mmCIF file of C-alpha atoms and ligand atoms in Angstrom:
data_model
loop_
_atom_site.group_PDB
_atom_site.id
_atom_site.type_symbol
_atom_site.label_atom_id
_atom_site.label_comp_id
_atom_site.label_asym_id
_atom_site.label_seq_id
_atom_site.Cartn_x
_atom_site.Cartn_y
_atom_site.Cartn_z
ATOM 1 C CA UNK A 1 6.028 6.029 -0.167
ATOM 2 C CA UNK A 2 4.165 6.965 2.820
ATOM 3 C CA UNK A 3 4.190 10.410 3.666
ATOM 4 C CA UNK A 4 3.756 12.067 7.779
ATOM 5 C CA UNK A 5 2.820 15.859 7.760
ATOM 6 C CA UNK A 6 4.086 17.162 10.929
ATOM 7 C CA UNK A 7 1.936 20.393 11.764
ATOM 8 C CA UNK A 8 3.754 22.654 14.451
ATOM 9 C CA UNK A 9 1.787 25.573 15.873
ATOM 10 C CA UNK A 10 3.628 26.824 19.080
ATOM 11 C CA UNK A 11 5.559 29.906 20.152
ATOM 12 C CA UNK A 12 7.738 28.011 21.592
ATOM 13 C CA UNK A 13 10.171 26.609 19.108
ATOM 14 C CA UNK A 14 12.738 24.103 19.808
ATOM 15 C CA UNK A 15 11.273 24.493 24.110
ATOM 16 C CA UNK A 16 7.575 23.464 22.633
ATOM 17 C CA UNK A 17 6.040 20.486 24.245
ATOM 18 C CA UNK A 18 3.210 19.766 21.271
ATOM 19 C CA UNK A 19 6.169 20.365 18.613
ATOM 20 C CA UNK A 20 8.699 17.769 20.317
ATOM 21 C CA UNK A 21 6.312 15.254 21.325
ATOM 22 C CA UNK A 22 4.881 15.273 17.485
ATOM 23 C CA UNK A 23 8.150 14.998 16.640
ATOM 24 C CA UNK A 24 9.290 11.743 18.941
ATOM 25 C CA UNK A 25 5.105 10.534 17.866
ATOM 26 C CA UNK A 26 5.998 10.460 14.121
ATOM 27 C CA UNK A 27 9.506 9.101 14.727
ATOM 28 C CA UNK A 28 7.630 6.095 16.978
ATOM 29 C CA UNK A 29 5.258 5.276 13.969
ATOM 30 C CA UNK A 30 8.454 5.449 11.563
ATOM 31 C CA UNK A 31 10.318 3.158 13.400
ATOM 32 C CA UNK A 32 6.944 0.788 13.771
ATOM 33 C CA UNK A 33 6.606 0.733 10.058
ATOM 34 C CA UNK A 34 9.845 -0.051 9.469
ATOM 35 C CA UNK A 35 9.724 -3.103 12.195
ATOM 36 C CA UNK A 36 6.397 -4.013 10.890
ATOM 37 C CA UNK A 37 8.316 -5.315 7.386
ATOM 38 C CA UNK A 38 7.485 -2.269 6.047
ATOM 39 C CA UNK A 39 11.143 -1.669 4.941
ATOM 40 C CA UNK A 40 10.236 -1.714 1.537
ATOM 41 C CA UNK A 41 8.368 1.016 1.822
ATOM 42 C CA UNK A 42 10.101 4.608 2.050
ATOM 43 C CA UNK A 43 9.285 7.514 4.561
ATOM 44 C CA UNK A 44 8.919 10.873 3.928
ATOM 45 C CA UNK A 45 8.688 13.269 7.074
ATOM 46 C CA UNK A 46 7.324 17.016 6.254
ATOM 47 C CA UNK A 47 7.250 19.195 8.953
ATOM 48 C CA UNK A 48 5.413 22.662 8.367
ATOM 49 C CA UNK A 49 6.168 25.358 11.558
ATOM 50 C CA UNK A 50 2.900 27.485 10.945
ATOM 51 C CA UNK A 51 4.555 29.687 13.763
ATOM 52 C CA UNK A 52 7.503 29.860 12.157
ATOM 53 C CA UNK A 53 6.241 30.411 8.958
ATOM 54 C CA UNK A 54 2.968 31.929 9.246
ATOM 55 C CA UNK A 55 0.315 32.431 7.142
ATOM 56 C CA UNK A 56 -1.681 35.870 5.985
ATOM 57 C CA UNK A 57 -4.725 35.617 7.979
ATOM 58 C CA UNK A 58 -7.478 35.083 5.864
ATOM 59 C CA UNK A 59 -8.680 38.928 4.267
ATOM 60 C CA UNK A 60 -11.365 39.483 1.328
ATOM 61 C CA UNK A 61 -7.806 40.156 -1.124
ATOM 62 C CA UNK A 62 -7.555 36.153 -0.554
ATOM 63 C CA UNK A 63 -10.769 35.234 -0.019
ATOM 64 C CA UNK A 64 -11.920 36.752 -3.530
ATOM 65 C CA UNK A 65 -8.621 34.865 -5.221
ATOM 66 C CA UNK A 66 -9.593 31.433 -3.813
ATOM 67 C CA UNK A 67 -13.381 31.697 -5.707
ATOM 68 C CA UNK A 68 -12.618 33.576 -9.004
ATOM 69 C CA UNK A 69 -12.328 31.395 -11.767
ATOM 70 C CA UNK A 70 -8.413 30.444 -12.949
ATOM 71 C CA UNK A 71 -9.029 32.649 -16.030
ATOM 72 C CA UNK A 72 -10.275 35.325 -14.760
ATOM 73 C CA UNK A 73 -7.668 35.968 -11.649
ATOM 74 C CA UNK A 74 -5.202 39.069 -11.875
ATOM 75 C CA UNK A 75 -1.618 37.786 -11.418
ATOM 76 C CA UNK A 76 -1.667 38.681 -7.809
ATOM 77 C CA UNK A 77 -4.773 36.517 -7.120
ATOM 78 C CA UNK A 78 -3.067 33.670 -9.045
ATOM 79 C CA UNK A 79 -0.086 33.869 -7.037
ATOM 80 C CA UNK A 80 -2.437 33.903 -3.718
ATOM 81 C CA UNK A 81 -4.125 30.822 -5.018
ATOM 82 C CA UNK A 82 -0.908 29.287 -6.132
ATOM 83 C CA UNK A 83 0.022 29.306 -2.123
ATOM 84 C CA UNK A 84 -3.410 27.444 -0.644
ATOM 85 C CA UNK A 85 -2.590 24.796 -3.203
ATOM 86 C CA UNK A 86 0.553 24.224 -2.103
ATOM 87 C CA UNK A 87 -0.650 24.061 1.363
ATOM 88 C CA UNK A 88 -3.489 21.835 -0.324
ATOM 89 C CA UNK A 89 -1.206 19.320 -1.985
ATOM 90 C CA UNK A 90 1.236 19.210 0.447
ATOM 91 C CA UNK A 91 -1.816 17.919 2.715
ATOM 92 C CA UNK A 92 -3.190 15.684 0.099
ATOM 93 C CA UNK A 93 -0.186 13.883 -0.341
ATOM 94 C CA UNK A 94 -0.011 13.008 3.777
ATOM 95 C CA UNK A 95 -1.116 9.598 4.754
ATOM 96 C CA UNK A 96 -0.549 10.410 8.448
ATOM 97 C CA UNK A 97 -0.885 14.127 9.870
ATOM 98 C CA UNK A 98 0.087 14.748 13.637
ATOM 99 C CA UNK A 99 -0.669 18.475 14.890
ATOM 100 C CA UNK A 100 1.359 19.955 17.482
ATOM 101 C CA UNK A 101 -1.968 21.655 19.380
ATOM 102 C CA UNK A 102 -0.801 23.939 22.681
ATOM 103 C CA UNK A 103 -3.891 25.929 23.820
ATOM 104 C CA UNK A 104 -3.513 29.917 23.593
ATOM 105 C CA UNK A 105 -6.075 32.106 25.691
ATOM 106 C CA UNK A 106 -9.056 29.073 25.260
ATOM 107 C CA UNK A 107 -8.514 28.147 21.314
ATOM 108 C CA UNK A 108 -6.145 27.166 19.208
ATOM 109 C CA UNK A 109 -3.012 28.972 18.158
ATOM 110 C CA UNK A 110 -4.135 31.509 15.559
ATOM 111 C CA UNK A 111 -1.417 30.246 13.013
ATOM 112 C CA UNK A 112 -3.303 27.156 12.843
ATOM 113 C CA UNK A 113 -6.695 28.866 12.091
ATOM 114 C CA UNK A 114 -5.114 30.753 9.528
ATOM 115 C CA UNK A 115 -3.622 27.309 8.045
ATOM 116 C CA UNK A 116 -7.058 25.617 8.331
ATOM 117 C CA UNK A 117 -8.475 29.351 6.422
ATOM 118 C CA UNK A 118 -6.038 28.082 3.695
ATOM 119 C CA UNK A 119 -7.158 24.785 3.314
ATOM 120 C CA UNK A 120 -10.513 24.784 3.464
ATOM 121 C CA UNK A 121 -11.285 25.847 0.015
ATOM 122 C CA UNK A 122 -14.409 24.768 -1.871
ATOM 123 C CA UNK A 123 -14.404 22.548 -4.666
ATOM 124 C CA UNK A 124 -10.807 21.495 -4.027
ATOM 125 C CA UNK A 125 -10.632 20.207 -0.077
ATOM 126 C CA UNK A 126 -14.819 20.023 0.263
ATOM 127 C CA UNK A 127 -18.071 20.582 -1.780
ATOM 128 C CA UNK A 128 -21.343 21.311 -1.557
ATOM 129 C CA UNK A 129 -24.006 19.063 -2.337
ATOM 130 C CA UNK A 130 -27.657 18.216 -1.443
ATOM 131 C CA UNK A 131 -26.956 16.580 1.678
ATOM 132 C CA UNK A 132 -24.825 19.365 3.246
ATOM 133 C CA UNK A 133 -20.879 19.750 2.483
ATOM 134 C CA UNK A 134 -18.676 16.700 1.595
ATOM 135 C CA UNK A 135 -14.986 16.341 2.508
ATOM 136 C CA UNK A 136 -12.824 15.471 -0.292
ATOM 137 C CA UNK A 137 -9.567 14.200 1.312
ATOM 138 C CA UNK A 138 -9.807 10.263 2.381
ATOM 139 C CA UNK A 139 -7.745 7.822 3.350
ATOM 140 C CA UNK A 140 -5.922 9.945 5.697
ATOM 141 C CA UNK A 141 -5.015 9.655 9.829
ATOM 142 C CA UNK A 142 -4.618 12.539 11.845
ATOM 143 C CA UNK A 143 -3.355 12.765 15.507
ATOM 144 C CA UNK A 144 -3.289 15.546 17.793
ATOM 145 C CA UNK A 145 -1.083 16.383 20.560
ATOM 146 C CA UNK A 146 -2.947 19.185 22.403
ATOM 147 C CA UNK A 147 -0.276 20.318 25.347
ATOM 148 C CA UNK A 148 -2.204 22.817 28.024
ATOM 149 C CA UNK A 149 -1.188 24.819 31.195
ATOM 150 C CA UNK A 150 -4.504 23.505 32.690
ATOM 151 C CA UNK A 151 -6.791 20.946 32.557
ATOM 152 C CA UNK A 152 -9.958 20.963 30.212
ATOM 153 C CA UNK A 153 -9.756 17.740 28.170
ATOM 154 C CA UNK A 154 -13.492 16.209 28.474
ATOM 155 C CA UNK A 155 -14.537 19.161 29.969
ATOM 156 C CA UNK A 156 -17.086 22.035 27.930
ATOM 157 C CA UNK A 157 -14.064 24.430 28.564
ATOM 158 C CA UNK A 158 -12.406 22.246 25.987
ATOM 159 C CA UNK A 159 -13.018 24.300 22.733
ATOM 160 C CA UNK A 160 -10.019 22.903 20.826
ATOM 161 C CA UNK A 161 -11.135 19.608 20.685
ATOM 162 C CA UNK A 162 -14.365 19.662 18.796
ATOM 163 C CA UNK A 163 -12.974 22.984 16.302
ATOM 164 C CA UNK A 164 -10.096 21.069 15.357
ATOM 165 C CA UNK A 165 -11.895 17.641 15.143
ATOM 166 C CA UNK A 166 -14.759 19.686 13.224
ATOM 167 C CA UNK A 167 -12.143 21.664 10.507
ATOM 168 C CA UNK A 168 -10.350 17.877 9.690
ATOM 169 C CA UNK A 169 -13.225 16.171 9.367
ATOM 170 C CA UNK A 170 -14.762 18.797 7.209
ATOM 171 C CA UNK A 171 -12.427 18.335 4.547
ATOM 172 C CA UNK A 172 -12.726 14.729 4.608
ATOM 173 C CA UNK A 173 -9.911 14.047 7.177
ATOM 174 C CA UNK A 174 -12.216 12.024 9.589
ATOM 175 C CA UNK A 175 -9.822 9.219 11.269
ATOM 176 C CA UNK A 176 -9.018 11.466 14.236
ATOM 177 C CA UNK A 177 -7.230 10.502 17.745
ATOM 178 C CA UNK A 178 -6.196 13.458 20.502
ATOM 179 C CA UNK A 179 -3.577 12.869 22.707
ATOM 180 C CA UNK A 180 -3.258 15.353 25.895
ATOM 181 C CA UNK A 181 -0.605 16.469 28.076
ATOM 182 C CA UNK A 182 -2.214 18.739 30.597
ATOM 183 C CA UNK A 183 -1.661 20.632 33.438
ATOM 184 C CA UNK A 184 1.650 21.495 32.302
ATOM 185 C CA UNK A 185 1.072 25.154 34.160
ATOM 186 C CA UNK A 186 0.657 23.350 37.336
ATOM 187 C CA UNK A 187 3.532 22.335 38.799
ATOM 188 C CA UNK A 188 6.410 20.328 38.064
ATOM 189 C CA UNK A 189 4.978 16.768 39.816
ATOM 190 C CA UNK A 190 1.792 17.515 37.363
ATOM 191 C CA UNK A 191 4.142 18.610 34.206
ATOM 192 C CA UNK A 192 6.190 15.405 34.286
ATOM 193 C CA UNK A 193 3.229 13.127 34.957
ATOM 194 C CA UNK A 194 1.510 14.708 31.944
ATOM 195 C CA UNK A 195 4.393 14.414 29.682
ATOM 196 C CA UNK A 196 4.791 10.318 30.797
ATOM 197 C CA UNK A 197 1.446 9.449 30.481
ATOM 198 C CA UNK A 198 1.606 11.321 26.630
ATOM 199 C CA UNK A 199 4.651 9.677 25.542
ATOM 200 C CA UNK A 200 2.866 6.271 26.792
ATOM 201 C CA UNK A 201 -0.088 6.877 24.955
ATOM 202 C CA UNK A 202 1.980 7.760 22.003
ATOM 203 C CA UNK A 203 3.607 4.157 22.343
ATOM 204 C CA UNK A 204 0.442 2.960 22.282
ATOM 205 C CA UNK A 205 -1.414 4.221 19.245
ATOM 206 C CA UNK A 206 2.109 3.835 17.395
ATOM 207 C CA UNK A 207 1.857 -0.057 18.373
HETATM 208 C C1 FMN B 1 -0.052 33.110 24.925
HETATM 209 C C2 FMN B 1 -0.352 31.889 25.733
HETATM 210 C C3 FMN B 1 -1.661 31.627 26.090
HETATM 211 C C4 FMN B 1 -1.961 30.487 26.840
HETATM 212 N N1 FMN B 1 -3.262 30.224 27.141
HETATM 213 C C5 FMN B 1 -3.561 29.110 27.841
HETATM 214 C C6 FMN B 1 -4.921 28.778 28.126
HETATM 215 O O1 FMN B 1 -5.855 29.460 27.752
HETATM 216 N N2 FMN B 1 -5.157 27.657 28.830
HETATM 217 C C7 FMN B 1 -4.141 26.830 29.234
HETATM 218 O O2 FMN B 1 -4.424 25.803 29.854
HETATM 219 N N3 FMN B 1 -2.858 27.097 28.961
HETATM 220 C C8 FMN B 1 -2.553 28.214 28.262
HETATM 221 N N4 FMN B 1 -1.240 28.488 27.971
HETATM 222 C C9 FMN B 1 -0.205 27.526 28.358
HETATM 223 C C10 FMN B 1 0.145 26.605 27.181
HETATM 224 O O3 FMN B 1 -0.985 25.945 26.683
HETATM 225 C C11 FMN B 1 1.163 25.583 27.627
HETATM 226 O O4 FMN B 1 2.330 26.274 28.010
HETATM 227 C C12 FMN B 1 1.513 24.555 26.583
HETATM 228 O O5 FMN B 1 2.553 23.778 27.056
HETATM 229 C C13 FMN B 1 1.954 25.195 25.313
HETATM 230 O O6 FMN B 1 2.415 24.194 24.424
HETATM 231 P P1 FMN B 1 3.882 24.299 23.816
HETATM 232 O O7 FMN B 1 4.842 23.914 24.900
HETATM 233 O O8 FMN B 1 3.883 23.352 22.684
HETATM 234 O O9 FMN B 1 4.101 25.717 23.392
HETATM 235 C C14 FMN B 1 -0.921 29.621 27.237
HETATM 236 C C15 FMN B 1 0.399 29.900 26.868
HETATM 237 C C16 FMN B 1 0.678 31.018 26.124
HETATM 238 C C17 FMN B 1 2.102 31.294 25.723
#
């Protein structure tokens, strides 16, 4: 079985251009898989909408849950912990993750911050040792589909790209490709071009 996680964090819902092109991404690798004689093995497509669905943001209630010890948590702290290890599985189990990235006000949407909040948990997702932390999920391939009004990508107005490359790779998720469509604010000529030349590279890394 090999699992995608699709990650949507827009507004935008069914409109979003991150959510649909993670959506037609994931459905490229599918059908390359399954024309790579990979038929005998099955697909599983998640797809989370942290917008949709959002999560708490991240208080001292939850914070205090994730790092008291299972037999000493009250039943609400249990229940608390019981939903970052969902989150936490769920993630575990993906072999491929593709994050649907549009930039709000400079940074990432905070839905997503809140879902990284949830998943960064010591001792499960990283730990501490001598040499500084250590992720603990491996194996795994992430994409990202950061959609923008402007243009930023390579530029140090670009504060997505290293916080969201820096959260994955913290947790052990280091196998990490971006994939931008910008400059969607800026005119219809510029929105289409960026759109193309994402899908493109989309047929590319699915290849
Ligand atoms: C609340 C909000 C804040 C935004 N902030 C920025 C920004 O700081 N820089 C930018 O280039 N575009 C910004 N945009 C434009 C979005 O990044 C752009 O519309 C992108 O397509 C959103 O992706 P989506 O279609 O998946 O929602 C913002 C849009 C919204 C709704």
């Amino acid at each position: 079985m090999k699992t995608y996680l699709q990650l949507n964090s827009s507004l935008h819902g069914t409109e979003s251009h991150s959510s649909r092109l993670a959506r037609q991404f994931i459905a490229t690798l599918v059908r390359t898989d399954r024309s790579a004689d990979m038929s005998a093995v099955s697909t599983r497509v998640v797809v989370r909408d942290l917008a949709n669905q959002p999560l708490p943001h991240l208080t001292a209630e939850r914070f205090t849950a994730f790092v008291t010890a299972p037999e000493q948590r009250t039943a609400d702290q249990s229940r608390i912990v019981a939903e970052s290890d969902a989150l936490v599985a769920e993630l575990a189990a993906a072999d491929v993750i593709v994050i649907g990235l549009p930039m709000y006000n400079f940074g990432v949407p905070s839905t997503l911050k809140a879902y990284f909040d949830h998943v960064a948990r010591a001792g499960v997702t990283f730990r501490y040792t001598a040499n500084g932390p250590e992720g603990l999920l491996h194996g795994k391939r992430a994409f990202v589909i950061a959609t923008r009004g402007g243009k930023y990508a390579g530029t140090p107005s670009d504060l997505q790209t290293a916080y969201v490359r820096q959260c994955l790779g913290f947790i052990g998720i280091t196998d990490v490709e971006f994939i931008y469509a910008e400059g969607l604010a800026m005119g219809e000529e510029s929105r289409t071009a960026a759109i193309a030349e994402a899908a493109r590279r989309i047929e590319q890394l699915a290849a």
